[in-house]
Backbone as JSON Lines, residues from 0, in Angstrom:
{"i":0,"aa":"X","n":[36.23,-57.56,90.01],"ca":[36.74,-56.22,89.77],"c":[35.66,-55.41,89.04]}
{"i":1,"aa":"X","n":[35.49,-54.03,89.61],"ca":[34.64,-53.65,89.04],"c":[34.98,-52.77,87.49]}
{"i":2,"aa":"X","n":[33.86,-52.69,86.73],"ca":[34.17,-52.1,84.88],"c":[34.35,-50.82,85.26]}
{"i":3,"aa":"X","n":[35.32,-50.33,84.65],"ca":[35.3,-48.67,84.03],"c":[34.08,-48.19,84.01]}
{"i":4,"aa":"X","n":[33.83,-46.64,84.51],"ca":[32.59,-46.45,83.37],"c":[33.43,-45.72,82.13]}
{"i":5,"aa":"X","n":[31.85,-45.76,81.01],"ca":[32.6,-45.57,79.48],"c":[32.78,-44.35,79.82]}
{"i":6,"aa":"X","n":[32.75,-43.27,78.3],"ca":[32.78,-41.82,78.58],"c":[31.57,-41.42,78.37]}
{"i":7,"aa":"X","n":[30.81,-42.22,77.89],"ca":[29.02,-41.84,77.18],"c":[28.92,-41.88,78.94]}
{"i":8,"aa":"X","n":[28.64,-42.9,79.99],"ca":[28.37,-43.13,80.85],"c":[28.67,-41.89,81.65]}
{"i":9,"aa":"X","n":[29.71,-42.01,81.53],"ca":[30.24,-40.5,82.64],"c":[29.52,-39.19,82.15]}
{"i":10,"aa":"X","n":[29.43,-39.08,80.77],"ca":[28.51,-37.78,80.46],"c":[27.3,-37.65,80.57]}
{"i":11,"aa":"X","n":[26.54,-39.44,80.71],"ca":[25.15,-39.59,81.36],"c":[24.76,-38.99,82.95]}
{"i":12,"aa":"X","n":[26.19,-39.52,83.65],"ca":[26.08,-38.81,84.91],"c":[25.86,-37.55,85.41]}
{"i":13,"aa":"X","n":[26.95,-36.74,84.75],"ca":[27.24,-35.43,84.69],"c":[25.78,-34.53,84.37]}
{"i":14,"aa":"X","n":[25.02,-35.33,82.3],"ca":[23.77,-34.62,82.27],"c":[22.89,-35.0,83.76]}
{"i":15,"aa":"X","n":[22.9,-36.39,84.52],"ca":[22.43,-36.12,85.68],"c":[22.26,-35.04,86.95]}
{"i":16,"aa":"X","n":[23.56,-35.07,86.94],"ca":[23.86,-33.99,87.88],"c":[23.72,-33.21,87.84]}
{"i":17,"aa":"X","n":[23.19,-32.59,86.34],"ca":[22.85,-30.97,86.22],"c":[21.3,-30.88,86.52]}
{"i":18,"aa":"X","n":[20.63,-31.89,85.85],"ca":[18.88,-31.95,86.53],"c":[19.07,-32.05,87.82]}
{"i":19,"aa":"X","n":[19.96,-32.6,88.75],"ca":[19.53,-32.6,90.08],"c":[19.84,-30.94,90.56]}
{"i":20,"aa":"X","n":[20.78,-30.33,89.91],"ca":[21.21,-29.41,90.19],"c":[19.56,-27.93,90.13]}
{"i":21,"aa":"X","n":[19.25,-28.18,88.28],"ca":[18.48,-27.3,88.5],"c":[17.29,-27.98,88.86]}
{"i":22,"aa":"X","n":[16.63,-29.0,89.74],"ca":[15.74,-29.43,90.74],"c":[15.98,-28.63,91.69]}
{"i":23,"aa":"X","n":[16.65,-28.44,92.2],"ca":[17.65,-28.38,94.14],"c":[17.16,-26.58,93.46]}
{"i":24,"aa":"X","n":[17.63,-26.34,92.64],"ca":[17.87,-24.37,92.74],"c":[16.36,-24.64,91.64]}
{"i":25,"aa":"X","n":[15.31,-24.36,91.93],"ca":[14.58,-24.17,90.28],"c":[13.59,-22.78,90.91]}
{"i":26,"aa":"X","n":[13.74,-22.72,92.49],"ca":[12.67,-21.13,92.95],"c":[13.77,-20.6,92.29]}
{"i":27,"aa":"X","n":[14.93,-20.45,92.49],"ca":[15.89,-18.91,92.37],"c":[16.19,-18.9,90.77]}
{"i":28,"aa":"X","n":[15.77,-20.29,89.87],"ca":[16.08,-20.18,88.79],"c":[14.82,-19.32,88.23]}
{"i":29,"aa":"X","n":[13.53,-19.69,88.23],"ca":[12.68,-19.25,87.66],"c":[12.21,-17.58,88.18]}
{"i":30,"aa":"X","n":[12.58,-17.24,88.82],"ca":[12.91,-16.01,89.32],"c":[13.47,-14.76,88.06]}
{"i":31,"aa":"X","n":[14.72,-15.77,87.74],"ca":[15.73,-15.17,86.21],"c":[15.89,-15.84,85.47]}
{"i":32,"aa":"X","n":[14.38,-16.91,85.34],"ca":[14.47,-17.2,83.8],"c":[13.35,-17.95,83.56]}
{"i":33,"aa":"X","n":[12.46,-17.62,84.28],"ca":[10.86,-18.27,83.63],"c":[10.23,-17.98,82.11]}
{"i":34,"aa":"X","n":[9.96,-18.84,81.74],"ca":[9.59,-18.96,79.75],"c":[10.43,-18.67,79.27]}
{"i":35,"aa":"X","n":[12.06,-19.34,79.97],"ca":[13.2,-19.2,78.53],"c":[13.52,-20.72,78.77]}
{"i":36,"aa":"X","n":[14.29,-21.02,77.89],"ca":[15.05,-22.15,77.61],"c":[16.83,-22.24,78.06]}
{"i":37,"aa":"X","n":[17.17,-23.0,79.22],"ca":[18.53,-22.75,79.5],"c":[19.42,-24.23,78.84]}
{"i":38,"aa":"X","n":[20.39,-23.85,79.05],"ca":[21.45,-24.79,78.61],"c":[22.45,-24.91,79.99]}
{"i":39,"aa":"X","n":[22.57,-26.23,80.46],"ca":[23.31,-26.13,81.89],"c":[24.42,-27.16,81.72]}
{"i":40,"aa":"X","n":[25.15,-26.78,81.77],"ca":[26.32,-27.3,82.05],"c":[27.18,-27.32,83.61]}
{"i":41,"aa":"X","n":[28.05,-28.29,84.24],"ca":[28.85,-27.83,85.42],"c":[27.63,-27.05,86.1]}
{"i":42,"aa":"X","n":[26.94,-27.39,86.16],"ca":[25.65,-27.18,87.59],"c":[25.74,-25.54,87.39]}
{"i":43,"aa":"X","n":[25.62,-25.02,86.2],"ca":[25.79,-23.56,85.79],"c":[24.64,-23.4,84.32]}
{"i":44,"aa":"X","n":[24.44,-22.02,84.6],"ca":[23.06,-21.71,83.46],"c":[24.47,-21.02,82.47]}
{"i":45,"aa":"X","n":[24.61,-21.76,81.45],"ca":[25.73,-21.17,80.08],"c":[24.85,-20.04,78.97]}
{"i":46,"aa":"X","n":[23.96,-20.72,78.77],"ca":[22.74,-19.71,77.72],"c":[21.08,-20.2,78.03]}
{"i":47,"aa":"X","n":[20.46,-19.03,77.75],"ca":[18.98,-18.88,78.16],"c":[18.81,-18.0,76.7]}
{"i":48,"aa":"X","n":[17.22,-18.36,76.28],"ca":[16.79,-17.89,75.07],"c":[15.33,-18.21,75.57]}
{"i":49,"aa":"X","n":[14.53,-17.87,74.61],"ca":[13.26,-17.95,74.26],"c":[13.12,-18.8,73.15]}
{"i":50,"aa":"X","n":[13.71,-19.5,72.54],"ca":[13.78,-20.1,71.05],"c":[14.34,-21.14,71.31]}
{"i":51,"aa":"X","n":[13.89,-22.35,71.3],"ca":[14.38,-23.82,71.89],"c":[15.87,-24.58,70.94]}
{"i":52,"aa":"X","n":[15.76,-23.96,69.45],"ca":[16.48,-24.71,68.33],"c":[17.85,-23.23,68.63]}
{"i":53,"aa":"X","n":[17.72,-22.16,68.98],"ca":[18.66,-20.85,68.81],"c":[19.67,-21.86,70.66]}
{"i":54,"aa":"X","n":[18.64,-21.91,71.28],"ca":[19.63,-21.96,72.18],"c":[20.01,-23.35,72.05]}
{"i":55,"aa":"X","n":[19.7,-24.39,72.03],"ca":[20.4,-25.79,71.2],"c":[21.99,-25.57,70.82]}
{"i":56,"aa":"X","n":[21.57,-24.47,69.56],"ca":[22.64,-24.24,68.77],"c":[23.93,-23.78,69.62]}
{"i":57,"aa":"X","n":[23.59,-23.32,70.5],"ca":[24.66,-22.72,71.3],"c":[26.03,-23.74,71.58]}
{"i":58,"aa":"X","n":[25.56,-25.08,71.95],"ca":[25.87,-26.16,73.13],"c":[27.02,-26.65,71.78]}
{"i":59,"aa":"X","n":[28.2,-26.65,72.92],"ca":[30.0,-26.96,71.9],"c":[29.71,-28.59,71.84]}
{"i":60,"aa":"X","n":[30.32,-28.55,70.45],"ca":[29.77,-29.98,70.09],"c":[30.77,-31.35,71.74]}
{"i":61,"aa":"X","n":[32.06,-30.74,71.79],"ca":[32.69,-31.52,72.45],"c":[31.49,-31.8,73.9]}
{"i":62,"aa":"X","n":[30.73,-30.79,74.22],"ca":[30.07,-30.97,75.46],"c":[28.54,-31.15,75.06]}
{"i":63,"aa":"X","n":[27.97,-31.95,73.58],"ca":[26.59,-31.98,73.59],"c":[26.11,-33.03,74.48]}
{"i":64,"aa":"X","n":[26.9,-34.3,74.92],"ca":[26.57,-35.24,75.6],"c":[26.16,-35.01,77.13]}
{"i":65,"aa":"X","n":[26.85,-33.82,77.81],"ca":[26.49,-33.54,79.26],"c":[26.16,-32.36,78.88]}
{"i":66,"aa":"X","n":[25.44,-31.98,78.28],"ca":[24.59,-30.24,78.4],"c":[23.32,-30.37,78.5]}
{"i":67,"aa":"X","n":[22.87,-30.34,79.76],"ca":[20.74,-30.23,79.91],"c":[20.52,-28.93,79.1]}
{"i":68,"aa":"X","n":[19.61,-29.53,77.99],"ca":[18.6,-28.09,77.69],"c":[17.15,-28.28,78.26]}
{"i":69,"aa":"X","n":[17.08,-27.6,79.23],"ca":[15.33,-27.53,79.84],"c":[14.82,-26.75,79.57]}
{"i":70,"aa":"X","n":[13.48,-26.5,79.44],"ca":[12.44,-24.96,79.95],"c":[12.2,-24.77,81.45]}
{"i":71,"aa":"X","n":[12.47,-23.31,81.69],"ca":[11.8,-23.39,82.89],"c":[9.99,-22.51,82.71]}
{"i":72,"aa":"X","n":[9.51,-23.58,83.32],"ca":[7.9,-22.81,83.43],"c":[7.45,-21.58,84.14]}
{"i":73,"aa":"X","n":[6.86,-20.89,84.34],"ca":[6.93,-20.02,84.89],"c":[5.93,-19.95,86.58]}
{"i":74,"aa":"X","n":[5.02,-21.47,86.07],"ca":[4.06,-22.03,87.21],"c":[4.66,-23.07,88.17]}
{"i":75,"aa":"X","n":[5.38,-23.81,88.17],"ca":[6.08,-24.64,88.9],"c":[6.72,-23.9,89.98]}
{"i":76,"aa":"X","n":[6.46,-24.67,91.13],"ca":[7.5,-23.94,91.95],"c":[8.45,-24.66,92.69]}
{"i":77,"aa":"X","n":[7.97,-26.17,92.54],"ca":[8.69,-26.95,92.92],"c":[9.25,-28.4,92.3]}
{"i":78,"aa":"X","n":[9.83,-28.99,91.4],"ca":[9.82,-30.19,90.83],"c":[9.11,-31.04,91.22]}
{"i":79,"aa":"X","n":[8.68,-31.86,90.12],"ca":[7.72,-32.85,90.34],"c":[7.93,-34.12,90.96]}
């Protein structure tokens, strides 16, 4: 029989799914938001800043476990 996953696990996934997310979209992201810092949640941009610790602060404690905070570069055009 296979294990449960935990809830850490499932929120490991989820932060997964949001890097694959902004991989898959990162031309149309950096478009509206090259040299900021986003916070992604649910395969969605929640807050963008310029200030890495301001937009941090943003992220609800209940959802710090599945919230990607990335930069987007402004030279990349395609993931690595």
């Amino acid at each position: 029989m296979a294990e449960q996953a935990t809830e850490v696990q499932k929120a490991r996934e989820r932060l997964l799914e949001n890097r694959k997310w902004v991989d898959a979209n990162i031309e149309d992201i950096q478009k509206q938001y090259k040299d900021k810092w986003l916070l992604v949640r649910d395969k969605k941009i929640i807050e963008s800043g310029a200030v890495p610790a301001e937009v941090k602060a943003k992220i609800e404690k209940k959802f710090a476990d599945e919230t990607l905070l990335i930069y987007v570069p402004n030279i990349i055009a395609k993931p690595m």
